[in-house]
Coordinates of C-alpha atoms in Angstrom, one line a residue:
Chain R
X1495 CA 274.3 313.5 -63.9
X1496 CA 270.7 311.9 -61.8
X1497 CA 272.7 309.7 -60.0
X1498 CA 274.5 311.4 -58.3
X1499 CA 271.7 313.1 -56.7
X1500 CA 270.0 310.8 -55.0
X1501 CA 270.9 308.6 -52.4
X1502 CA 273.3 310.7 -50.9
X1503 CA 270.9 313.2 -49.8
X1504 CA 269.0 310.7 -47.6
X1505 CA 272.4 309.2 -46.4
X1506 CA 271.1 305.6 -48.0
X1507 CA 272.4 304.7 -51.0
X1508 CA 269.9 303.6 -53.5
X1509 CA 271.4 302.0 -56.2
X1510 CA 268.8 300.1 -57.9
X1511 CA 269.6 300.1 -61.2
X1512 CA 273.4 298.8 -60.2
X1513 CA 272.2 295.1 -59.9
X1514 CA 271.7 295.4 -64.1
X1515 CA 275.3 296.2 -64.3
X1516 CA 276.9 293.9 -66.6
X1517 CA 280.7 293.0 -65.7
X1518 CA 283.0 290.4 -67.5
X1519 CA 283.5 287.5 -64.6
X1520 CA 287.1 286.9 -65.4
X1521 CA 289.1 290.4 -65.2
X1522 CA 288.3 294.3 -64.5
X1523 CA 288.9 295.1 -68.4
X1524 CA 286.3 296.4 -70.8
X1525 CA 283.6 294.0 -72.2
X1526 CA 283.9 293.1 -75.4
X1527 CA 281.8 290.8 -77.5
X1528 CA 283.7 287.4 -76.5
X1529 CA 284.9 287.9 -72.7
X1530 CA 282.4 285.8 -70.0
X1531 CA 280.5 288.0 -67.7
X1532 CA 278.0 287.3 -65.8
X1533 CA 274.8 287.4 -68.1
X1534 CA 277.2 284.2 -69.6
X1535 CA 277.1 282.7 -66.1
X1536 CA 273.6 283.1 -65.9
X1537 CA 273.0 282.6 -69.3
X1538 CA 274.4 279.2 -68.5
X1539 CA 272.9 278.7 -65.1
X1540 CA 269.3 278.9 -67.1
X1541 CA 270.6 276.9 -69.8
X1542 CA 271.8 273.8 -67.0
X1543 CA 268.3 274.5 -64.7
X1544 CA 266.2 273.4 -68.4
X1545 CA 269.0 270.5 -68.9
X1546 CA 268.2 269.1 -64.9
X1547 CA 264.3 270.1 -65.5
X1548 CA 263.8 268.7 -68.7
X1549 CA 266.9 265.8 -69.1
X1550 CA 268.0 264.6 -65.5
X1551 CA 264.2 265.1 -64.3
X1552 CA 262.4 262.8 -67.2
X1553 CA 265.6 260.5 -67.2
X1554 CA 263.7 257.9 -65.1
X1555 CA 260.8 257.6 -68.4
X1556 CA 257.9 256.3 -66.0
X1557 CA 255.2 255.7 -66.5
X1558 CA 253.9 256.7 -63.7
X1559 CA 256.3 259.9 -63.1
X1560 CA 257.8 261.3 -60.2
X1561 CA 257.7 264.8 -58.7
X1562 CA 260.3 266.0 -61.6
X1563 CA 258.9 263.9 -64.3
X1564 CA 256.3 265.1 -63.2
X1565 CA 257.3 269.4 -63.5
X1566 CA 258.5 268.4 -66.5
X1567 CA 255.5 266.9 -68.0
X1568 CA 253.4 270.0 -67.2
X1569 CA 255.6 272.5 -69.0
X1570 CA 255.0 270.4 -71.7
X1571 CA 251.6 269.7 -71.5
X1572 CA 250.8 273.7 -71.1
X1573 CA 252.7 274.7 -73.5
X1574 CA 252.3 272.2 -76.0
X1575 CA 248.0 272.9 -75.1
X1576 CA 248.6 275.5 -75.6
X1577 CA 250.1 276.4 -79.0
X1578 CA 247.7 274.0 -80.2
X1579 CA 244.4 275.8 -78.9
X1580 CA 245.7 279.4 -80.0
X1581 CA 247.8 278.8 -83.1
X1582 CA 246.0 275.4 -84.5
X1583 CA 247.2 272.3 -85.3
X1584 CA 249.9 273.3 -87.9
X1585 CA 251.7 275.1 -85.5
X1586 CA 252.3 272.5 -84.0
X1587 CA 255.3 271.9 -86.2
X1588 CA 256.7 275.4 -84.2
X1589 CA 256.5 273.9 -80.6
X1590 CA 260.3 273.1 -80.1
X1591 CA 261.0 276.9 -81.1
X1592 CA 258.0 278.1 -77.9
X1593 CA 259.3 275.6 -75.9
X1594 CA 262.4 276.6 -76.3
X1595 CA 261.5 280.6 -75.6
X1596 CA 259.7 279.1 -72.3
X1597 CA 261.8 277.8 -70.3
X1598 CA 264.7 280.7 -71.5
X1599 CA 262.8 283.1 -69.9
X1600 CA 261.0 281.3 -67.8
X1601 CA 264.2 280.1 -66.2
X1602 CA 265.6 283.5 -66.8
X1603 CA 262.8 285.3 -65.1
X1604 CA 262.7 282.4 -61.7
X1605 CA 266.9 282.3 -62.0
X1606 CA 266.8 285.7 -61.6
X1607 CA 264.7 286.5 -58.0
X1608 CA 267.3 284.2 -56.6
X1609 CA 269.4 287.1 -54.3
X1610 CA 272.3 288.5 -56.0
X1611 CA 271.6 287.3 -59.1
X1612 CA 272.1 288.8 -62.3
X1613 CA 268.0 288.6 -64.7
X1614 CA 269.1 288.4 -68.2
X1615 CA 265.7 289.0 -69.6
X1616 CA 266.1 292.6 -67.6
X1617 CA 268.0 293.7 -71.1
X1618 CA 266.6 295.1 -73.7
X1619 CA 269.2 293.3 -75.7
X1620 CA 268.0 290.3 -74.9
X1621 CA 264.2 290.7 -74.8
X1622 CA 265.2 292.3 -78.0
X1623 CA 267.2 289.4 -79.7
X1624 CA 264.0 287.4 -78.4
X1625 CA 261.4 289.9 -79.3
X1626 CA 262.8 290.7 -83.3
X1627 CA 263.8 286.6 -84.0
X1628 CA 259.8 285.7 -82.6
X1629 CA 258.9 289.1 -84.8
X1630 CA 261.2 287.9 -88.0
X1631 CA 260.5 284.6 -87.8
X1632 CA 256.8 284.6 -87.7
X1633 CA 256.4 287.2 -90.8
X1634 CA 259.3 284.9 -92.8
X1635 CA 256.5 281.8 -91.5
X1636 CA 253.5 284.3 -93.3
X1637 CA 255.3 285.1 -96.4
X1638 CA 256.6 281.5 -96.6
X1639 CA 253.0 279.9 -96.0
X1640 CA 250.4 282.1 -97.4
X1641 CA 252.6 284.1 -99.8
X1642 CA 251.4 287.3 -100.7
X1643 CA 248.1 286.4 -98.8
X1644 CA 249.5 286.9 -95.6
X1645 CA 248.7 290.9 -96.2
X1646 CA 245.1 290.3 -95.9
X1647 CA 246.4 290.9 -91.7
X1648 CA 246.2 294.1 -92.3
X1649 CA 243.7 294.6 -94.9
X1650 CA 240.5 294.2 -91.8
X1651 CA 237.4 292.8 -95.0
X1652 CA 235.0 292.7 -91.8
X1653 CA 235.3 296.4 -92.1
X1654 CA 233.0 298.7 -94.4
X1655 CA 235.4 299.7 -97.2
X1656 CA 236.1 303.2 -96.2
X1657 CA 237.3 302.8 -93.1
X1658 CA 239.9 299.8 -94.1
X1659 CA 243.0 302.2 -95.4
X1660 CA 242.8 303.9 -91.6
X1661 CA 242.4 300.3 -90.3
X1662 CA 245.5 299.4 -92.2
X1663 CA 247.3 301.9 -91.2
X1664 CA 246.5 300.7 -87.6
X1665 CA 247.5 297.4 -88.5
X1666 CA 250.1 298.0 -89.9
X1667 CA 251.6 299.7 -86.9
X1668 CA 250.1 297.3 -84.2
X1669 CA 253.0 294.7 -86.2
X1670 CA 255.5 297.0 -86.1
X1671 CA 255.4 298.0 -82.3
X1672 CA 254.6 293.9 -82.1
X1673 CA 258.9 293.5 -80.8
X1674 CA 258.7 296.6 -79.6
X1675 CA 256.4 295.5 -77.0
X1676 CA 257.0 292.4 -76.5
X1677 CA 260.7 293.3 -75.4
X1678 CA 260.1 296.0 -73.4
X1679 CA 257.1 294.1 -71.5
X1680 CA 259.7 291.9 -70.4
X1681 CA 262.5 293.9 -69.1
X1682 CA 260.5 296.2 -68.4
X1683 CA 258.1 293.9 -66.2
X1684 CA 261.7 292.5 -64.4
X1685 CA 263.4 296.0 -64.5
X1686 CA 260.9 297.2 -62.1
X1687 CA 259.8 294.5 -59.6
X1688 CA 263.7 294.2 -59.4
X1689 CA 264.3 298.2 -58.8
X1690 CA 261.4 298.1 -55.8
X1691 CA 262.8 295.6 -54.3
X1692 CA 265.7 297.1 -54.3
X1693 CA 264.6 300.3 -53.1
X1694 CA 262.5 298.8 -50.1
X1695 CA 265.7 297.2 -49.0
X1696 CA 268.0 300.4 -49.7
X1697 CA 265.2 301.6 -47.3
X1698 CA 265.8 298.6 -44.6
X1699 CA 269.7 300.2 -43.9
X1700 CA 267.4 303.6 -42.4
X1701 CA 268.1 301.7 -39.0
X1702 CA 271.6 301.8 -38.5
X1703 CA 271.3 305.4 -39.6
X1704 CA 268.4 306.9 -37.4
X1705 CA 267.8 304.1 -35.0
X1706 CA 264.7 305.8 -33.6
X1707 CA 262.5 306.0 -37.2
X1708 CA 264.2 302.7 -38.3
X1709 CA 262.4 301.5 -36.0
X1710 CA 259.4 301.8 -38.5
X1711 CA 260.7 302.0 -41.1
X1712 CA 262.9 298.7 -41.5
X1713 CA 260.1 296.3 -40.5
X1714 CA 258.2 297.9 -43.2
X1715 CA 260.2 298.1 -45.4
X1716 CA 261.5 294.2 -44.9
X1717 CA 257.8 293.2 -45.1
X1718 CA 257.1 295.3 -48.6
X1719 CA 260.4 293.8 -49.9
X1720 CA 258.5 290.5 -49.1
X1721 CA 255.7 291.1 -50.0
X1722 CA 257.3 292.5 -53.7
X1723 CA 259.4 289.5 -53.8
X1724 CA 256.4 286.8 -53.5
X1725 CA 255.0 289.5 -56.4
X1726 CA 258.1 288.7 -58.3
X1727 CA 257.5 284.9 -58.6
X1728 CA 253.7 285.3 -59.9
X1729 CA 255.3 287.6 -62.2
X1730 CA 258.4 286.0 -62.9
X1731 CA 255.5 283.4 -64.4
X1732 CA 252.8 285.6 -65.7
X1733 CA 255.3 287.2 -68.2
X1734 CA 257.1 284.3 -69.1
X1735 CA 253.2 283.0 -70.1
X1736 CA 252.5 286.1 -71.3
X1737 CA 255.3 285.6 -74.0
X1738 CA 254.7 282.1 -75.0
X1739 CA 250.8 283.0 -75.7
X1740 CA 251.8 286.2 -77.5
X1741 CA 254.3 284.3 -79.4
X1742 CA 251.7 281.6 -79.9
X1743 CA 249.0 284.6 -81.1
X1744 CA 251.7 286.2 -83.6
X1745 CA 252.1 282.6 -84.6
X1746 CA 248.5 281.9 -85.4
X1747 CA 248.6 285.5 -87.0
X1748 CA 251.0 284.1 -89.7
X1749 CA 249.4 281.1 -90.3
X1750 CA 246.0 282.0 -90.7
X1751 CA 246.3 285.8 -91.7
X1752 CA 242.4 286.2 -92.6
X1753 CA 240.4 288.3 -89.8
Chain D
X568 CA 268.7 325.1 -52.1
X569 CA 270.4 325.3 -55.2
X570 CA 270.2 323.4 -58.1
X571 CA 270.2 322.7 -61.8
X572 CA 266.9 324.1 -63.8
X573 CA 266.9 321.4 -66.2
X574 CA 267.4 318.3 -63.1
X575 CA 263.8 319.8 -61.8
X576 CA 262.1 319.4 -65.0
X577 CA 263.7 316.0 -65.4
X578 CA 262.4 315.3 -61.6
X579 CA 258.6 316.4 -62.3
X580 CA 258.8 314.4 -65.4
X581 CA 259.6 311.2 -63.8
X582 CA 257.2 312.1 -61.4
X583 CA 254.7 312.8 -63.9
X584 CA 254.9 309.7 -65.5
X585 CA 254.1 307.5 -62.7
X586 CA 250.2 309.0 -63.5
X587 CA 251.0 306.2 -66.3
X588 CA 251.1 303.9 -64.0
X589 CA 247.6 304.5 -62.6
X590 CA 246.0 304.3 -66.4
X591 CA 247.3 301.0 -66.6
X592 CA 246.2 300.2 -63.5
X593 CA 243.3 301.2 -64.2
X594 CA 243.0 299.1 -67.5
X595 CA 244.0 295.9 -65.7
X596 CA 241.1 296.0 -63.2
X597 CA 239.2 296.5 -65.7
X598 CA 239.7 293.3 -67.9
X599 CA 240.2 291.1 -64.7
X600 CA 237.3 292.5 -62.9
X601 CA 234.9 292.4 -66.8
X602 CA 236.4 288.6 -66.4
X603 CA 235.6 287.7 -63.0
X604 CA 232.0 288.8 -63.9
X605 CA 231.4 287.1 -67.1
X606 CA 233.0 284.1 -65.7
X607 CA 230.6 284.2 -62.5
X608 CA 227.6 284.3 -65.1
X609 CA 229.4 281.5 -67.4
X610 CA 231.8 279.8 -64.8
X611 CA 232.1 276.4 -67.5
X612 CA 232.9 279.1 -70.0
X613 CA 235.5 280.8 -68.3
X614 CA 238.6 278.2 -68.2
X615 CA 238.9 277.8 -71.6
X616 CA 239.2 282.0 -71.5
X617 CA 242.3 281.8 -69.2
X618 CA 244.4 282.7 -72.2
X619 CA 242.3 286.2 -73.4
X620 CA 242.5 287.0 -69.7
X621 CA 246.3 287.2 -69.5
X622 CA 246.3 288.4 -73.4
X623 CA 244.3 291.5 -72.6
X624 CA 246.0 292.2 -69.2
X625 CA 249.5 292.1 -70.7
X626 CA 248.2 294.6 -73.7
X627 CA 246.9 297.1 -70.4
X628 CA 249.4 296.0 -68.2
X629 CA 252.1 296.8 -71.3
X630 CA 251.0 300.6 -71.6
X631 CA 252.4 301.0 -68.0
X632 CA 255.6 299.9 -68.2
X633 CA 256.1 302.0 -70.9
X634 CA 255.0 304.8 -68.6
X635 CA 257.9 303.2 -66.6
X636 CA 260.4 303.0 -69.5
X637 CA 259.8 306.7 -70.0
X638 CA 260.4 307.3 -66.3
X639 CA 264.2 305.2 -66.7
X640 CA 264.8 307.0 -69.8
X641 CA 264.0 310.3 -68.4
X642 CA 266.4 310.0 -65.5
X643 CA 269.2 308.3 -66.5
X644 CA 269.6 308.5 -70.8
X645 CA 267.9 312.4 -70.8
Chain Z
X155 CA 253.8 312.2 -39.6
X156 CA 255.3 313.2 -42.6
X157 CA 256.7 316.3 -40.7
X158 CA 258.5 313.5 -38.7
X159 CA 259.7 311.8 -41.8
X160 CA 261.0 315.5 -43.1
X161 CA 262.9 315.9 -40.5
X162 CA 264.2 312.6 -39.7
X163 CA 265.1 312.4 -43.0
X164 CA 267.0 316.0 -42.8
X165 CA 269.0 314.9 -39.7
X166 CA 270.2 312.0 -41.3
X167 CA 270.7 313.7 -44.4
X168 CA 273.2 316.2 -42.0
X169 CA 274.4 313.1 -40.3
X170 CA 275.9 311.4 -42.9
X171 CA 276.9 313.7 -46.0
X172 CA 280.7 314.0 -45.7
X173 CA 280.9 310.7 -45.9
X174 CA 277.6 308.8 -47.9
X175 CA 278.9 311.2 -50.7
X176 CA 282.7 310.4 -50.6
X177 CA 281.5 306.1 -50.5
X178 CA 279.3 306.8 -53.1
X179 CA 282.5 308.5 -55.3
X180 CA 285.0 305.9 -54.0
X181 CA 282.5 303.4 -55.7
X182 CA 283.6 302.2 -59.2
X183 CA 280.5 299.9 -59.7
X184 CA 277.7 302.2 -59.3
X185 CA 275.9 302.9 -63.1
X186 CA 276.0 305.9 -64.3
X187 CA 273.6 305.1 -67.1
X188 CA 270.8 302.8 -66.8
X189 CA 272.8 299.5 -67.9
X190 CA 270.3 298.7 -70.0
X191 CA 271.3 301.4 -72.5
X192 CA 274.9 300.9 -72.0
X193 CA 275.5 300.2 -75.6
X194 CA 278.5 299.1 -75.5
X195 CA 277.4 295.6 -73.9
X196 CA 275.2 294.7 -76.0
X197 CA 277.2 292.6 -78.0
X198 CA 278.1 290.4 -75.5
X199 CA 274.8 289.9 -74.1
X200 CA 273.9 289.6 -77.8
X201 CA 276.9 287.3 -78.4
X202 CA 276.3 285.0 -75.5
X203 CA 272.4 284.8 -75.8
X204 CA 272.7 283.6 -79.0
X205 CA 275.2 280.8 -78.5
X206 CA 272.3 280.3 -75.1
X207 CA 269.8 279.7 -77.6
X208 CA 271.8 277.6 -80.1
X209 CA 272.5 274.9 -76.9
X210 CA 269.1 275.0 -75.2
X211 CA 267.1 275.0 -78.2
X212 CA 269.4 272.0 -79.5
X213 CA 268.6 270.8 -75.2
X214 CA 264.7 271.1 -76.1
X215 CA 264.3 269.9 -79.4
X216 CA 267.0 267.1 -80.1
X217 CA 266.2 265.8 -76.3
X218 CA 263.8 266.9 -74.2
X219 CA 261.5 266.7 -76.2
X220 CA 261.1 263.5 -77.8
X221 CA 262.0 262.0 -74.5
X222 CA 259.0 263.6 -72.5
X223 CA 256.7 263.3 -75.6
X224 CA 257.8 259.0 -75.8
X225 CA 257.0 259.2 -72.9
X226 CA 253.4 261.2 -73.0
X227 CA 252.7 258.8 -75.6
X228 CA 253.2 256.2 -73.9
X229 CA 251.5 256.3 -70.9
X230 CA 248.4 257.1 -73.7
X231 CA 248.9 253.6 -74.7
X232 CA 249.4 252.2 -71.6
X233 CA 246.1 254.2 -71.0
X234 CA 244.4 252.9 -73.8
X235 CA 245.7 249.5 -73.6
X236 CA 244.0 249.4 -70.3
X237 CA 240.8 251.0 -71.5
X238 CA 241.0 248.1 -73.8
X239 CA 241.4 245.3 -71.9
X240 CA 238.7 246.8 -69.3
X241 CA 236.5 246.6 -72.5
X242 CA 237.2 243.7 -73.0
X243 CA 236.4 242.1 -70.2
X244 CA 233.3 243.4 -69.8
X245 CA 232.5 242.0 -72.7
X246 CA 233.7 238.9 -71.5
X247 CA 232.3 239.4 -68.2
X248 CA 228.8 240.0 -70.1
X249 CA 229.5 236.9 -72.0
X250 CA 229.5 235.1 -69.3
X251 CA 226.6 236.7 -67.9
X252 CA 224.5 235.8 -71.4
X253 CA 225.7 232.0 -71.1
X254 CA 224.9 231.9 -67.5
X255 CA 221.1 233.5 -68.5
X256 CA 221.1 231.1 -70.9
X257 CA 221.7 227.8 -69.1
X258 CA 219.6 229.5 -66.8
X259 CA 216.6 229.9 -69.1
X260 CA 217.4 226.2 -70.7
X261 CA 217.6 224.5 -67.2
X262 CA 213.6 226.4 -66.7
X263 CA 212.8 225.3 -70.2
X264 CA 213.9 221.8 -69.8
X265 CA 212.5 221.6 -66.1
X266 CA 209.1 222.7 -67.5
X267 CA 209.5 220.0 -70.3
X268 CA 209.5 217.3 -67.6
X269 CA 207.4 218.4 -65.2
X270 CA 205.4 219.1 -68.4
X271 CA 205.7 215.3 -69.9
X272 CA 205.2 214.4 -66.2
X273 CA 201.6 215.8 -66.1
X274 CA 201.0 214.0 -69.2
X275 CA 201.8 210.8 -67.8
X276 CA 199.9 211.4 -65.3
X277 CA 197.3 213.0 -66.9
X278 CA 197.2 210.0 -69.4
X279 CA 197.5 207.1 -66.2
X280 CA 194.9 209.1 -64.5
X281 CA 192.4 209.5 -68.2
X282 CA 193.5 205.3 -68.4
X283 CA 192.5 204.7 -64.4
X284 CA 189.6 206.5 -65.5
X285 CA 188.4 205.0 -68.8
X286 CA 189.0 201.9 -66.8
X287 CA 186.6 202.5 -64.1
X288 CA 184.2 204.3 -66.7
X289 CA 183.3 201.1 -68.1
X290 CA 184.1 198.9 -65.6
X291 CA 180.4 201.5 -64.2
X292 CA 179.2 201.1 -67.9
X293 CA 179.4 197.4 -67.3
X294 CA 178.2 197.0 -64.2
X295 CA 175.3 199.9 -64.9
X296 CA 174.3 197.7 -68.9
X297 CA 175.1 194.2 -66.7
X298 CA 172.5 195.9 -64.2
X299 CA 170.3 197.0 -66.4
X300 CA 170.3 193.4 -68.3
X301 CA 169.3 192.3 -65.4
X302 CA 166.4 194.9 -64.1
X303 CA 165.2 194.3 -67.8
X304 CA 165.0 190.4 -67.6
X305 CA 163.6 191.4 -64.1
X306 CA 160.9 193.9 -65.8
X307 CA 160.4 191.1 -68.4
X308 CA 160.3 188.2 -66.5
X309 CA 157.0 190.5 -64.6
X310 CA 156.1 191.3 -68.0
X311 CA 155.3 187.7 -68.5
X312 CA 154.3 186.7 -65.4
X313 CA 151.6 189.4 -65.2
X314 CA 150.6 188.0 -69.1
X315 CA 149.9 184.7 -68.1
X316 CA 148.3 185.7 -64.7
X317 CA 146.1 188.8 -66.5
X318 CA 145.0 185.4 -69.7
X319 CA 144.7 183.3 -66.9
X320 CA 143.3 185.0 -65.1
X321 CA 140.3 186.3 -68.3
X322 CA 140.0 183.1 -69.2
X323 CA 138.7 181.9 -65.7
X324 CA 136.7 184.7 -65.5
X325 CA 135.1 184.1 -69.4
X326 CA 134.5 180.5 -67.8
X327 CA 133.2 181.3 -65.3
X328 CA 130.1 183.3 -67.1
X329 CA 129.9 180.3 -69.3
X330 CA 131.8 181.6 -71.7
X331 CA 133.7 180.1 -74.1
X332 CA 137.2 180.6 -73.7
X333 CA 138.9 181.8 -77.6
X334 CA 142.6 182.1 -76.9
X335 CA 143.5 184.5 -79.4
X336 CA 140.8 186.8 -78.4
X337 CA 141.8 186.9 -74.5
X338 CA 145.3 186.9 -75.6
X339 CA 144.7 189.9 -77.9
X340 CA 142.6 192.4 -75.2
X341 CA 144.8 191.2 -72.5
X342 CA 148.2 192.6 -74.8
X343 CA 146.4 195.8 -76.2
X344 CA 145.1 196.3 -72.4
X345 CA 148.2 195.7 -71.4
X346 CA 149.9 197.9 -73.7
X347 CA 151.6 200.8 -71.6
X348 CA 150.7 199.8 -68.8
X349 CA 153.5 197.9 -67.4
X350 CA 155.6 200.4 -69.4

């Protein structure tokens, strides 16, 4: 396979995808559905981080907030405003659900950036389940709230009658691509960023093999790792934001399907 | 240097998918640039449209990510 | 630059070819495909994800959000309370200002009244004094006039007496008989208007 061929040719060991391997925590055995793995560990870390920020951070219930309470309130305010602005007042009923999604994705992305960490959101299985959950929830809400009127979403009344069937086909396809693009966008961003950092980190080892060229390449690659890391911090937040905002947009479509 | 012709095609294909990244770059740049020019014309309306900016960027970027996905699939899954 | 890189890569490859390959093959942890597409781990990931999401949802929806919401609404309440109190104070200040203005206006009016009253009193006294003075002047004038009239009257009668006497003497001197009535009449007609 391809992995055997690359990396070894230069003497540098490039294994950018190794960081994504799911491993059992306590044994070397096979990964059963119940086996505690590094996924379990980092999911627990996400839950604890959320707990620390949103529950421990606000335990003072102060009128004048301290730093952590301020952050919790900022997150609350940001998502609350987003849901209210995009999905409308009746969308605020689903605010806890969207807040949960946001906290999960944002902490998964940020904790994944810790060195040696495992990024749960880099796995299609995880983001796929999240995206499917959003898709199914939104579709069910759409049908429960609007009945068959929900299908107006695909029948663009503002367009001329002649091209409406064509638009309907496009709308249906784009509707069903939503969970795919939602999950691939998040996972893809995470995979790409982490793999690029790993590749640069692999180049940094060149100084051990070839000191002459390494003296040139290693500082550049370390700088590149730093730069990519900073960029990934930005991406980690933006992708969580985008995931949440798209959920809000889909929710708006479900609540108010007419264009 | 001998090798498998299939492997050769695989690598060429993976390299070609990098073009997709350029497309996504153009798209994201377009979104950001147009947003900026609009925001400079009417700065008071800009704050309310940052959500739209991010949605637009996300859509443009998603297609670049798809090309990355194709590269990964070619590299590891084919 | 590129040739240098190629050369370096080539030498590096030669240098470590044997070592690296053996190391790579010895490693058990190396991914043999994309780990994301390893279907055997999907069940595990999905199971733990669902567990984590349920716990997280419970934490967020049942504990965190009500608390933060309560804190935010408390703060909002405190802020509105403070604003209302401030509004009340402002109203009170306005009232106080109005009362002050009123008191000032009242005082001014009172002062004006007092001034007017004083002025009226003074005017009255003045008027009385003037009237008194006028009356005195009038009395003196009338007294003087009376005296003048008396003097004039007495002068008139004196002059008439003298004129009669003179006339009677003249008539006598010219040998006439003195008709006292005619003399009086003549003197009166001549004197009429002369002493006016």
